[in-house]
PDB file of C-alpha atoms in Angstrom:
ATOM      1  CA  MET A 482     -13.901  27.134  70.511  1.00 84.00           C
ATOM      2  CA  LYS A 483     -16.843  24.759  70.603  1.00 87.00           C
ATOM      3  CA  TYR A 484     -18.450  22.177  68.342  1.00 87.00           C
ATOM      4  CA  VAL A 485     -22.165  21.785  67.742  1.00 87.00           C
ATOM      5  CA  VAL A 486     -22.740  18.202  66.599  1.00 84.00           C
ATOM      6  CA  PHE A 487     -25.723  17.321  64.427  1.00 81.00           C
ATOM      7  CA  PRO A 488     -26.923  14.146  62.693  1.00 74.00           C
ATOM      8  CA  ASN A 489     -26.025  13.427  59.056  1.00 71.00           C
ATOM      9  CA  GLN A 490     -22.309  13.413  59.948  1.00 77.00           C
ATOM     10  CA  VAL A 491     -22.260  17.200  60.303  1.00 82.00           C
ATOM     11  CA  ALA A 492     -20.643  19.311  63.009  1.00 85.00           C
ATOM     12  CA  VAL A 493     -20.457  23.101  63.097  1.00 88.00           C
ATOM     13  CA  ALA A 494     -17.399  24.590  64.802  1.00 87.00           C
ATOM     14  CA  GLU A 495     -17.659  27.961  66.510  1.00 88.00           C
ATOM     15  CA  VAL A 496     -14.280  29.656  66.964  1.00 88.00           C
ATOM     16  CA  TYR A 497     -14.148  32.920  68.911  1.00 88.00           C
ATOM     17  CA  LEU A 498     -11.232  35.250  68.162  1.00 86.00           C
ATOM     18  CA  ALA A 499     -10.361  38.612  69.695  1.00 86.00           C
ATOM     19  CA  PHE A 500      -8.716  41.267  67.537  1.00 82.00           C
ATOM     20  CA  ASN A 501      -7.950  44.954  67.509  1.00 81.00           C
ATOM     21  CA  GLN A 502      -9.357  47.294  64.948  1.00 76.00           C
ATOM     22  CA  SER A 503      -5.804  47.983  63.824  1.00 78.00           C
ATOM     23  CA  ASP A 504      -5.512  44.312  62.763  1.00 78.00           C
ATOM     24  CA  TYR A 505      -8.150  44.902  60.115  1.00 82.00           C
ATOM     25  CA  VAL A 506      -6.696  45.963  56.763  1.00 81.00           C
ATOM     26  CA  SER A 507      -9.365  44.858  54.293  1.00 86.00           C
ATOM     27  CA  SER A 508     -12.221  42.386  54.160  1.00 84.00           C
ATOM     28  CA  GLU A 509     -10.295  40.121  51.782  1.00 86.00           C
ATOM     29  CA  GLN A 510      -7.188  40.047  53.960  1.00 87.00           C
ATOM     30  CA  PHE A 511      -9.216  39.495  57.119  1.00 86.00           C
ATOM     31  CA  GLU A 512     -11.296  36.724  55.534  1.00 86.00           C
ATOM     32  CA  ASP A 513      -8.178  34.840  54.449  1.00 87.00           C
ATOM     33  CA  LYS A 514      -6.637  35.204  57.884  1.00 87.00           C
ATOM     34  CA  VAL A 515      -9.745  33.988  59.694  1.00 87.00           C
ATOM     35  CA  ASN A 516     -10.240  31.100  57.267  1.00 86.00           C
ATOM     36  CA  HIS A 517      -6.666  29.944  57.820  1.00 88.00           C
ATOM     37  CA  ILE A 518      -6.903  30.144  61.614  1.00 88.00           C
ATOM     38  CA  VAL A 519     -10.263  28.378  61.786  1.00 88.00           C
ATOM     39  CA  ALA A 520      -9.278  25.602  59.375  1.00 87.00           C
ATOM     40  CA  ALA A 521      -6.104  24.946  61.371  1.00 89.00           C
ATOM     41  CA  ALA A 522      -8.071  24.907  64.637  1.00 89.00           C
ATOM     42  CA  ILE A 523     -10.604  22.422  63.267  1.00 88.00           C
ATOM     43  CA  ARG A 524      -7.958  20.069  61.917  1.00 86.00           C
ATOM     44  CA  ALA A 525      -6.083  20.232  65.217  1.00 89.00           C
ATOM     45  CA  THR A 526      -9.114  19.461  67.387  1.00 89.00           C
ATOM     46  CA  ARG A 527     -11.396  17.187  65.372  1.00 83.00           C
ATOM     47  CA  GLY A 528      -9.557  14.121  66.665  1.00 84.00           C
ATOM     48  CA  GLN A 529     -10.406  15.192  70.213  1.00 87.00           C
ATOM     49  CA  LEU A 530     -14.009  15.725  69.127  1.00 86.00           C
ATOM     50  CA  VAL A 531     -14.248  12.161  67.831  1.00 84.00           C
ATOM     51  CA  GLU A 532     -12.844  10.793  71.087  1.00 86.00           C
ATOM     52  CA  GLN A 533     -15.315  12.831  73.131  1.00 86.00           C
ATOM     53  CA  ILE A 534     -18.198  11.553  71.019  1.00 84.00           C
ATOM     54  CA  LYS A 535     -17.002   7.979  71.503  1.00 84.00           C
ATOM     55  CA  THR A 536     -16.812   8.511  75.260  1.00 85.00           C
ATOM     56  CA  PHE A 537     -20.273  10.058  75.353  1.00 83.00           C
ATOM     57  CA  VAL A 538     -21.822   7.237  73.324  1.00 81.00           C
ATOM     58  CA  ALA A 539     -20.095   4.602  75.473  1.00 81.00           C
ATOM     59  CA  SER A 540     -21.417   6.180  78.674  1.00 83.00           C
ATOM     60  CA  SER A 541     -24.910   6.794  77.323  1.00 77.00           C
ATOM     61  CA  GLN A 542     -27.705   4.517  78.473  1.00 72.00           C
ATOM     62  CA  SER A 543     -29.842   5.228  75.415  1.00 70.00           C
ATOM     63  CA  SER A 544     -30.020   2.624  72.676  1.00 68.00           C
ATOM     64  CA  ASP A 545     -30.963   5.336  70.165  1.00 67.00           C
ATOM     65  CA  ILE A 546     -27.458   6.824  70.212  1.00 70.00           C
ATOM     66  CA  SER A 547     -24.687   5.191  68.231  1.00 70.00           C
ATOM     67  CA  PHE A 548     -21.366   6.215  66.754  1.00 70.00           C
ATOM     68  CA  VAL A 549     -20.379   5.185  63.247  1.00 70.00           C
ATOM     69  CA  PRO A 550     -16.800   6.238  62.437  1.00 66.00           C
ATOM     70  CA  VAL A 551     -15.986   7.588  59.009  1.00 62.00           C
ATOM     71  CA  GLU A 552     -14.260   5.033  56.823  1.00 57.00           C
ATOM     72  CA  LYS A 553     -10.555   5.613  56.376  1.00 52.00           C
ATOM     73  CA  ASP A 554     -10.850   5.984  52.619  1.00 45.00           C
ATOM     74  CA  LYS A 555     -13.476   8.714  52.984  1.00 54.00           C
ATOM     75  CA  LYS A 556     -12.064  12.195  53.293  1.00 58.00           C
ATOM     76  CA  GLN A 557     -13.490  14.480  55.965  1.00 64.00           C
ATOM     77  CA  HIS A 558     -14.714  17.618  54.269  1.00 70.00           C
ATOM     78  CA  LEU A 559     -14.543  21.200  55.539  1.00 76.00           C
ATOM     79  CA  TYR A 560     -17.430  22.907  53.766  1.00 76.00           C
ATOM     80  CA  TRP A 561     -16.988  26.598  54.386  1.00 78.00           C
ATOM     81  CA  THR A 562     -16.055  29.189  56.987  1.00 81.00           C
ATOM     82  CA  SER A 563     -18.477  31.961  57.779  1.00 85.00           C
ATOM     83  CA  ARG A 564     -17.279  34.999  59.704  1.00 87.00           C
ATOM     84  CA  CYS A 565     -19.070  37.239  62.163  1.00 89.00           C
ATOM     85  CA  ILE A 566     -17.766  40.490  63.667  1.00 88.00           C
ATOM     86  CA  SER A 567     -19.207  41.197  67.098  1.00 89.00           C
ATOM     87  CA  VAL A 568     -19.190  44.836  68.192  1.00 88.00           C
ATOM     88  CA  THR A 569     -20.741  46.810  71.015  1.00 89.00           C
ATOM     89  CA  THR A 570     -22.857  49.915  70.805  1.00 88.00           C
ATOM     90  CA  GLU A 571     -19.992  51.942  72.243  1.00 88.00           C
ATOM     91  CA  GLN A 572     -17.582  50.665  69.617  1.00 88.00           C
ATOM     92  CA  LEU A 573     -19.968  51.740  66.865  1.00 86.00           C
ATOM     93  CA  LYS A 574     -19.333  55.336  67.860  1.00 86.00           C
ATOM     94  CA  ILE A 575     -15.759  55.006  66.612  1.00 87.00           C
ATOM     95  CA  GLN A 576     -15.426  56.150  63.025  1.00 88.00           C
ATOM     96  CA  GLU A 577     -12.828  53.512  62.174  1.00 87.00           C
ATOM     97  CA  VAL A 578     -15.179  50.743  63.343  1.00 87.00           C
ATOM     98  CA  LYS A 579     -17.966  52.114  61.150  1.00 88.00           C
ATOM     99  CA  ALA A 580     -15.608  52.141  58.175  1.00 89.00           C
ATOM    100  CA  MET A 581     -14.544  48.582  58.973  1.00 90.00           C
ATOM    101  CA  ILE A 582     -18.149  47.363  59.036  1.00 89.00           C
ATOM    102  CA  LYS A 583     -18.912  49.135  55.778  1.00 90.00           C
ATOM    103  CA  ASP A 584     -15.953  47.446  54.111  1.00 89.00           C
ATOM    104  CA  TRP A 585     -16.886  44.128  55.746  1.00 88.00           C
ATOM    105  CA  LEU A 586     -20.396  44.132  54.283  1.00 88.00           C
ATOM    106  CA  LYS A 587     -19.607  45.625  50.890  1.00 87.00           C
ATOM    107  CA  GLU A 588     -19.590  42.244  49.069  1.00 82.00           C
ATOM    108  CA  THR A 589     -22.743  40.895  50.714  1.00 83.00           C
ATOM    109  CA  GLU A 590     -26.258  41.107  49.339  1.00 82.00           C
ATOM    110  CA  VAL A 591     -27.091  43.983  51.670  1.00 83.00           C
ATOM    111  CA  PRO A 592     -24.175  46.441  51.884  1.00 86.00           C
ATOM    112  CA  GLU A 593     -26.692  49.081  52.974  1.00 88.00           C
ATOM    113  CA  HIS A 594     -26.919  47.322  56.338  1.00 87.00           C
ATOM    114  CA  ALA A 595     -23.635  49.010  57.258  1.00 86.00           C
ATOM    115  CA  ASP A 596     -25.461  52.335  57.602  1.00 87.00           C
ATOM    116  CA  GLU A 597     -28.274  50.760  59.626  1.00 85.00           C
ATOM    117  CA  ILE A 598     -26.125  48.831  62.125  1.00 86.00           C
ATOM    118  CA  GLY A 599     -26.530  50.315  65.598  1.00 80.00           C
ATOM    119  CA  LYS A 600     -29.570  52.336  64.557  1.00 83.00           C
ATOM    120  CA  SER A 601     -32.519  50.383  63.205  1.00 81.00           C
ATOM    121  CA  ARG A 602     -30.644  47.086  62.991  1.00 83.00           C
ATOM    122  CA  ASN A 603     -28.614  45.046  65.471  1.00 86.00           C
ATOM    123  CA  GLU A 604     -27.380  42.374  63.092  1.00 87.00           C
ATOM    124  CA  SER A 605     -26.612  41.699  59.456  1.00 87.00           C
ATOM    125  CA  MET A 606     -26.639  38.015  58.619  1.00 85.00           C
ATOM    126  CA  THR A 607     -26.886  37.147  54.950  1.00 80.00           C
ATOM    127  CA  TRP A 608     -23.951  35.232  53.468  1.00 77.00           C
ATOM    128  CA  LEU A 609     -20.569  34.463  55.066  1.00 80.00           C
ATOM    129  CA  ASN A 610     -19.775  37.974  56.400  1.00 86.00           C
ATOM    130  CA  TYR A 611     -21.956  38.853  59.388  1.00 89.00           C
ATOM    131  CA  VAL A 612     -22.155  41.616  61.985  1.00 90.00           C
ATOM    132  CA  VAL A 613     -23.760  41.300  65.428  1.00 90.00           C
ATOM    133  CA  VAL A 614     -24.206  44.146  67.899  1.00 89.00           C
ATOM    134  CA  ASP A 615     -24.027  43.562  71.662  1.00 87.00           C
ATOM    135  CA  SER A 616     -23.816  39.791  71.505  1.00 85.00           C
ATOM    136  CA  GLU A 617     -24.369  37.772  74.663  1.00 84.00           C
ATOM    137  CA  ASP A 618     -23.419  34.329  75.872  1.00 82.00           C
ATOM    138  CA  ASP A 619     -25.439  31.781  73.918  1.00 82.00           C
ATOM    139  CA  ASP A 620     -26.744  34.560  71.714  1.00 85.00           C
ATOM    140  CA  PHE A 621     -29.794  33.354  69.795  1.00 88.00           C
ATOM    141  CA  ARG A 622     -28.543  35.042  66.634  1.00 88.00           C
ATOM    142  CA  ILE A 623     -25.356  32.974  66.626  1.00 88.00           C
ATOM    143  CA  SER A 624     -27.199  29.751  67.478  1.00 88.00           C
ATOM    144  CA  THR A 625     -29.739  30.477  64.741  1.00 88.00           C
ATOM    145  CA  MET A 626     -26.962  30.966  62.213  1.00 89.00           C
ATOM    146  CA  THR A 627     -25.388  27.705  63.381  1.00 88.00           C
ATOM    147  CA  LEU A 628     -28.701  25.901  62.898  1.00 88.00           C
ATOM    148  CA  ALA A 629     -29.165  27.497  59.473  1.00 88.00           C
ATOM    149  CA  GLN A 630     -25.717  26.380  58.378  1.00 88.00           C
ATOM    150  CA  TYR A 631     -26.432  22.840  59.527  1.00 87.00           C
ATOM    151  CA  CYS A 632     -29.721  22.746  57.615  1.00 86.00           C
ATOM    152  CA  TYR A 633     -28.068  24.045  54.468  1.00 87.00           C
ATOM    153  CA  ILE A 634     -25.009  21.781  54.662  1.00 85.00           C
ATOM    154  CA  ALA A 635     -27.011  18.672  55.517  1.00 84.00           C
ATOM    155  CA  HIS A 636     -29.428  19.268  52.663  1.00 85.00           C
ATOM    156  CA  GLU A 637     -26.566  19.969  50.294  1.00 87.00           C
ATOM    157  CA  LYS A 638     -24.990  16.669  51.363  1.00 84.00           C
ATOM    158  CA  CYS A 639     -28.264  14.901  50.625  1.00 84.00           C
ATOM    159  CA  ASN A 640     -28.433  16.549  47.202  1.00 86.00           C
ATOM    160  CA  LEU A 641     -24.860  15.529  46.445  1.00 85.00           C
ATOM    161  CA  ALA A 642     -25.654  11.957  47.485  1.00 82.00           C
ATOM    162  CA  LEU A 643     -28.772  11.961  45.304  1.00 82.00           C
ATOM    163  CA  ARG A 644     -26.800  13.290  42.351  1.00 84.00           C
ATOM    164  CA  ALA A 645     -24.090  10.675  42.863  1.00 81.00           C
ATOM    165  CA  ALA A 646     -26.708   7.921  43.065  1.00 78.00           C
ATOM    166  CA  ILE A 647     -28.393   9.115  39.882  1.00 79.00           C
ATOM    167  CA  ASP A 648     -25.035   9.364  38.109  1.00 80.00           C
ATOM    168  CA  SER A 649     -24.173   5.810  39.143  1.00 76.00           C
ATOM    169  CA  VAL A 650     -27.446   4.585  37.649  1.00 73.00           C
ATOM    170  CA  TYR A 651     -26.819   6.314  34.332  1.00 74.00           C
ATOM    171  CA  ALA A 652     -23.228   5.059  34.407  1.00 72.00           C
ATOM    172  CA  GLY A 653     -24.540   1.498  34.212  1.00 65.00           C
ATOM    173  CA  SER A 654     -24.408   0.204  37.781  1.00 62.00           C
ATOM    174  CA  LYS A 655     -26.090  -3.074  38.622  1.00 66.00           C
ATOM    175  CA  ILE A 656     -29.835  -2.730  38.935  1.00 63.00           C
ATOM    176  CA  GLY A 657     -30.011  -4.059  42.487  1.00 67.00           C
ATOM    177  CA  ASP A 658     -27.144  -1.886  43.735  1.00 70.00           C
ATOM    178  CA  ALA A 659     -28.511   1.177  41.964  1.00 68.00           C
ATOM    179  CA  ARG A 660     -31.994   0.674  43.406  1.00 71.00           C
ATOM    180  CA  ASP A 661     -30.631   0.240  46.935  1.00 76.00           C
ATOM    181  CA  CYS A 662     -28.453   3.343  46.575  1.00 74.00           C
ATOM    182  CA  LEU A 663     -31.334   5.447  45.264  1.00 73.00           C
ATOM    183  CA  GLN A 664     -33.710   4.275  47.969  1.00 77.00           C
ATOM    184  CA  GLU A 665     -31.183   4.907  50.736  1.00 80.00           C
ATOM    185  CA  THR A 666     -30.293   8.431  49.607  1.00 78.00           C
ATOM    186  CA  ARG A 667     -33.934   9.302  48.971  1.00 78.00           C
ATOM    187  CA  THR A 668     -34.864   8.125  52.469  1.00 82.00           C
ATOM    188  CA  GLN A 669     -32.037  10.135  54.042  1.00 80.00           C
ATOM    189  CA  THR A 670     -33.180  13.271  52.231  1.00 80.00           C
ATOM    190  CA  LYS A 671     -36.778  12.856  53.341  1.00 82.00           C
ATOM    191  CA  LEU A 672     -35.723  12.203  56.938  1.00 81.00           C
ATOM    192  CA  HIS A 673     -33.590  15.351  56.869  1.00 81.00           C
ATOM    193  CA  GLN A 674     -36.509  17.427  55.607  1.00 80.00           C
ATOM    194  CA  ILE A 675     -38.682  16.025  58.385  1.00 82.00           C
ATOM    195  CA  ALA A 676     -35.981  16.773  60.980  1.00 78.00           C
ATOM    196  CA  VAL A 677     -35.671  20.394  59.807  1.00 79.00           C
ATOM    197  CA  ASN A 678     -39.435  20.884  59.921  1.00 79.00           C
ATOM    198  CA  GLU A 679     -39.609  19.371  63.397  1.00 79.00           C
ATOM    199  CA  GLN A 680     -36.795  21.560  64.735  1.00 74.00           C
ATOM    200  CA  THR A 681     -38.304  24.783  63.404  1.00 78.00           C
ATOM    201  CA  LYS A 682     -41.555  24.009  65.230  1.00 80.00           C
ATOM    202  CA  TYR A 683     -39.895  24.516  68.612  1.00 81.00           C
ATOM    203  CA  LEU A 684     -38.035  27.750  67.852  1.00 85.00           C
ATOM    204  CA  THR A 685     -39.002  30.995  69.513  1.00 87.00           C
ATOM    205  CA  ARG A 686     -40.671  33.592  67.333  1.00 88.00           C
ATOM    206  CA  PRO A 687     -37.575  35.854  66.981  1.00 87.00           C
ATOM    207  CA  LYS A 688     -35.359  32.867  66.254  1.00 88.00           C
ATOM    208  CA  ARG A 689     -37.764  31.489  63.675  1.00 88.00           C
ATOM    209  CA  ALA A 690     -38.079  34.883  61.985  1.00 88.00           C
ATOM    210  CA  LEU A 691     -34.296  35.199  61.798  1.00 88.00           C
ATOM    211  CA  LEU A 692     -33.947  31.643  60.482  1.00 88.00           C
ATOM    212  CA  ASN A 693     -36.519  32.289  57.752  1.00 88.00           C
ATOM    213  CA  ALA A 694     -34.739  35.518  56.808  1.00 86.00           C
ATOM    214  CA  ILE A 695     -31.426  33.667  56.535  1.00 87.00           C
ATOM    215  CA  PHE A 696     -33.020  30.908  54.456  1.00 87.00           C
ATOM    216  CA  GLU A 697     -34.560  33.489  52.155  1.00 87.00           C
ATOM    217  CA  SER A 698     -31.204  35.191  51.693  1.00 85.00           C
ATOM    218  CA  TRP A 699     -29.514  31.870  50.953  1.00 86.00           C
ATOM    219  CA  GLU A 700     -32.304  30.770  48.573  1.00 87.00           C
ATOM    220  CA  TYR A 701     -32.746  27.673  50.686  1.00 87.00           C
ATOM    221  CA  ASP A 702     -36.073  26.921  48.995  1.00 88.00           C
ATOM    222  CA  ARG A 703     -34.257  26.482  45.692  1.00 90.00           C
ATOM    223  CA  LEU A 704     -31.930  23.961  47.341  1.00 88.00           C
ATOM    224  CA  VAL A 705     -34.948  22.053  48.652  1.00 86.00           C
ATOM    225  CA  GLU A 706     -36.637  22.189  45.240  1.00 88.00           C
ATOM    226  CA  ASN A 707     -33.525  20.748  43.614  1.00 88.00           C
ATOM    227  CA  GLY A 708     -33.580  17.931  46.145  1.00 84.00           C
ATOM    228  CA  GLU A 709     -37.248  17.231  45.470  1.00 85.00           C
ATOM    229  CA  ALA A 710     -36.608  17.221  41.721  1.00 87.00           C
ATOM    230  CA  MET A 711     -33.801  14.716  42.176  1.00 84.00           C
ATOM    231  CA  MET A 712     -36.022  12.585  44.411  1.00 81.00           C
ATOM    232  CA  GLU A 713     -38.587  12.508  41.604  1.00 84.00           C
ATOM    233  CA  ILE A 714     -35.839  11.335  39.275  1.00 82.00           C
ATOM    234  CA  CYS A 715     -34.933   8.699  41.862  1.00 76.00           C
ATOM    235  CA  ASP A 716     -38.543   7.516  42.005  1.00 78.00           C
ATOM    236  CA  THR A 717     -38.626   7.284  38.218  1.00 81.00           C
ATOM    237  CA  LYS A 718     -35.325   5.426  38.028  1.00 76.00           C
ATOM    238  CA  ILE A 719     -36.365   3.038  40.806  1.00 74.00           C
ATOM    239  CA  ALA A 720     -39.594   2.285  38.928  1.00 80.00           C
ATOM    240  CA  GLU A 721     -37.609   1.772  35.725  1.00 79.00           C
ATOM    241  CA  ALA A 722     -35.122  -0.457  37.537  1.00 74.00           C
ATOM    242  CA  ASP A 723     -37.939  -2.548  39.022  1.00 77.00           C
ATOM    243  CA  ALA A 724     -39.625  -2.858  35.629  1.00 82.00           C
ATOM    244  CA  LYS A 725     -36.335  -3.830  34.012  1.00 79.00           C
ATOM    245  CA  GLN A 726     -35.676  -6.385  36.741  1.00 77.00           C
ATOM    246  CA  ARG A 727     -39.139  -7.876  36.259  1.00 83.00           C
ATOM    247  CA  THR A 728     -38.521  -8.080  32.514  1.00 82.00           C
ATOM    248  CA  ILE A 729     -35.186  -9.801  33.059  1.00 82.00           C
ATOM    249  CA  ASN A 730     -36.735 -12.262  35.513  1.00 83.00           C
ATOM    250  CA  SER A 731     -39.561 -12.963  33.084  1.00 82.00           C
ATOM    251  CA  GLN A 732     -37.102 -13.586  30.259  1.00 80.00           C
ATOM    252  CA  LYS A 733     -35.074 -15.926  32.440  1.00 84.00           C
ATOM    253  CA  SER A 734     -38.202 -17.864  33.377  1.00 84.00           C
ATOM    254  CA  ASP A 735     -39.256 -18.101  29.738  1.00 81.00           C
ATOM    255  CA  ARG A 736     -35.846 -19.406  28.718  1.00 82.00           C
ATOM    256  CA  ILE A 737     -35.802 -22.001  31.475  1.00 85.00           C
ATOM    257  CA  LEU A 738     -39.281 -23.228  30.584  1.00 84.00           C
ATOM    258  CA  PHE A 739     -38.434 -23.262  26.888  1.00 81.00           C
ATOM    259  CA  SER A 740     -35.270 -25.276  27.548  1.00 82.00           C
ATOM    260  CA  ILE A 741     -37.309 -27.795  29.508  1.00 84.00           C
ATOM    261  CA  SER A 742     -39.820 -28.021  26.659  1.00 83.00           C
ATOM    262  CA  LEU A 743     -37.027 -28.690  24.133  1.00 80.00           C
ATOM    263  CA  PHE A 744     -35.768 -31.633  26.128  1.00 82.00           C
ATOM    264  CA  ALA A 745     -39.367 -32.803  26.542  1.00 84.00           C
ATOM    265  CA  VAL A 746     -39.780 -32.880  22.734  1.00 81.00           C
ATOM    266  CA  PHE A 747     -36.546 -34.841  22.360  1.00 81.00           C
ATOM    267  CA  GLU A 748     -37.577 -37.212  25.130  1.00 83.00           C
ATOM    268  CA  LEU A 749     -40.985 -37.728  23.474  1.00 82.00           C
ATOM    269  CA  LEU A 750     -39.366 -38.808  20.200  1.00 80.00           C
ATOM    270  CA  VAL A 751     -37.067 -41.230  22.000  1.00 81.00           C
ATOM    271  CA  PHE A 752     -39.993 -42.628  23.984  1.00 82.00           C
ATOM    272  CA  LEU A 753     -42.115 -43.127  20.832  1.00 79.00           C
ATOM    273  CA  SER A 754     -39.228 -44.939  19.146  1.00 80.00           C
ATOM    274  CA  GLN A 755     -38.707 -47.161  22.169  1.00 79.00           C
ATOM    275  CA  TYR A 756     -42.418 -47.882  22.624  1.00 74.00           C
ATOM    276  CA  SER A 757     -43.082 -48.597  18.943  1.00 79.00           C
ATOM    277  CA  ARG A 758     -40.219 -51.095  18.765  1.00 76.00           C
ATOM    278  CA  GLU A 759     -41.421 -52.802  21.912  1.00 75.00           C
ATOM    279  CA  VAL A 760     -44.950 -53.106  20.490  1.00 72.00           C
ATOM    280  CA  MET A 761     -43.621 -54.505  17.214  1.00 72.00           C
ATOM    281  CA  SER A 762     -41.499 -57.080  19.045  1.00 72.00           C
ATOM    282  CA  ARG A 763     -44.266 -58.055  21.499  1.00 68.00           C
ATOM    283  CA  PRO A 764     -47.630 -58.322  19.671  1.00 66.00           C
ATOM    284  CA  ALA A 765     -49.408 -59.093  22.919  1.00 63.00           C
ATOM    285  CA  LEU A 766     -49.115 -55.441  23.890  1.00 58.00           C
ATOM    286  CA  ASP A 767     -51.661 -54.408  21.223  1.00 58.00           C
ATOM    287  CA  TYR A 768     -54.014 -57.380  21.406  1.00 55.00           C
ATOM    288  CA  THR A 769     -57.001 -55.069  21.868  1.00 59.00           C
ATOM    289  CA  ASP A 770     -56.351 -53.300  18.549  1.00 59.00           C
ATOM    290  CA  THR A 771     -58.107 -54.605  15.426  1.00 59.00           C
ATOM    291  CA  ASP A 772     -54.953 -54.139  13.409  1.00 64.00           C
ATOM    292  CA  LYS A 773     -51.369 -53.138  13.907  1.00 69.00           C
ATOM    293  CA  SER A 774     -50.733 -49.394  14.121  1.00 69.00           C
ATOM    294  CA  TRP A 775     -49.046 -48.258  10.935  1.00 70.00           C
ATOM    295  CA  ILE A 776     -47.746 -45.178  12.749  1.00 74.00           C
ATOM    296  CA  LEU A 777     -45.960 -47.262  15.365  1.00 70.00           C
ATOM    297  CA  ALA A 778     -44.732 -49.576  12.621  1.00 77.00           C
ATOM    298  CA  PHE A 779     -43.334 -46.623  10.700  1.00 77.00           C
ATOM    299  CA  ILE A 780     -41.609 -45.175  13.774  1.00 74.00           C
ATOM    300  CA  ALA A 781     -40.203 -48.592  14.679  1.00 76.00           C
ATOM    301  CA  SER A 782     -38.724 -48.903  11.203  1.00 77.00           C
ATOM    302  CA  LEU A 783     -36.751 -45.684  11.578  1.00 76.00           C
ATOM    303  CA  ASP A 784     -33.088 -45.881  12.455  1.00 79.00           C
ATOM    304  CA  ALA A 785     -32.087 -44.780  15.959  1.00 76.00           C
ATOM    305  CA  ASP A 786     -29.613 -42.244  14.588  1.00 79.00           C
ATOM    306  CA  PHE A 787     -32.378 -40.786  12.455  1.00 80.00           C
ATOM    307  CA  ILE A 788     -34.599 -40.432  15.541  1.00 77.00           C
ATOM    308  CA  PHE A 789     -31.820 -38.673  17.434  1.00 79.00           C
ATOM    309  CA  GLY A 790     -31.095 -36.432  14.468  1.00 82.00           C
ATOM    310  CA  LEU A 791     -34.784 -35.635  14.109  1.00 81.00           C
ATOM    311  CA  GLY A 792     -34.909 -34.735  17.800  1.00 79.00           C
ATOM    312  CA  PHE A 793     -31.935 -32.424  17.552  1.00 82.00           C
ATOM    313  CA  PHE A 794     -33.346 -30.847  14.392  1.00 83.00           C
ATOM    314  CA  ALA A 795     -36.698 -30.271  16.113  1.00 82.00           C
ATOM    315  CA  MET A 796     -34.928 -28.668  19.076  1.00 80.00           C
ATOM    316  CA  LEU A 797     -32.914 -26.449  16.734  1.00 83.00           C
ATOM    317  CA  ALA A 798     -35.993 -25.411  14.753  1.00 84.00           C
ATOM    318  CA  LEU A 799     -37.930 -24.593  17.904  1.00 81.00           C
ATOM    319  CA  GLY A 800     -34.955 -22.662  19.281  1.00 81.00           C
ATOM    320  CA  ILE A 801     -34.667 -20.528  16.132  1.00 82.00           C
ATOM    321  CA  THR A 802     -38.410 -19.896  16.194  1.00 82.00           C
ATOM    322  CA  TYR A 803     -38.249 -18.849  19.849  1.00 76.00           C
ATOM    323  CA  VAL A 804     -35.379 -16.426  19.229  1.00 79.00           C
ATOM    324  CA  TYR A 805     -37.209 -14.893  16.268  1.00 79.00           C
ATOM    325  CA  VAL A 806     -40.454 -14.457  18.208  1.00 77.00           C
ATOM    326  CA  ALA A 807     -38.597 -13.016  21.217  1.00 72.00           C
ATOM    327  CA  ARG A 808     -36.873 -10.430  19.025  1.00 74.00           C
ATOM    328  CA  GLU A 809     -40.156  -9.465  17.412  1.00 69.00           C
ATOM    329  CA  LYS A 810     -41.621  -8.792  20.869  1.00 62.00           C
ATOM    330  CA  LEU A 811     -38.684  -6.533  21.762  1.00 54.00           C
TER     331      LEU A 811
END
């Protein structure tokens, strides 16, 4: 058993099992048996994997490598188990082995591959049930399938994160949190797409051809298109969130400025009352005027309570007017 560790919190486990042809009863029974064995093996060894990764990161001299443990409240997810039967050319001469392969591939997209295995075809790798003829150590077909599974799982994780981020926005999350979540998941998806494109550049021609064939069988392009569509939704929602935030900030600024202006009106009335009374009590203050100001005289004659009441009434009237105008704009 070995693990192939990738970024995006994804690891692909390869478990090699030996069995006799007599152990094979049906594809359904064999699939269940393999799934159970592999799941148990992964759960029993993933703790050791984490410790080995920690040790490797601690001993590494590179600052680009870091280990971020999964939070305790986050459940580690086992996505799926694919199964590959490895046979030799000699074994294909046995009639029971041919029948086993035919039954093994009957539910795949290409059951006709069973008749071609060992003749014009040395592998059948479409979805979950595979057959490889004359496999070698570090066989490129197995490593290509491992890489394909990583690409698919990682992109599916990105799509799930995008969908969760979009759902949180529509569920009414805070604008700032929603924008940060959307931007983070969108960035992760784009980085994953770049990583996949970069990795495929360095594949050998046979490996790249096999990878493209696997992607075509899995409809990987549709998965990518779904991710791009969700990223477009993210862009739209981020723009909407920014516009909404700007509107909220503008409304807050308007309300603050309006509140200041209300107090300024009230303060102006109080100042006029105070100034007019001072002028009336000290004639020397208006010695340059030809006659006493009737406006100041009128204001000075008003009762202080009336001035305060007038100020509050003016503030109330302006406040009602502001609310009405603001609603009309909306």
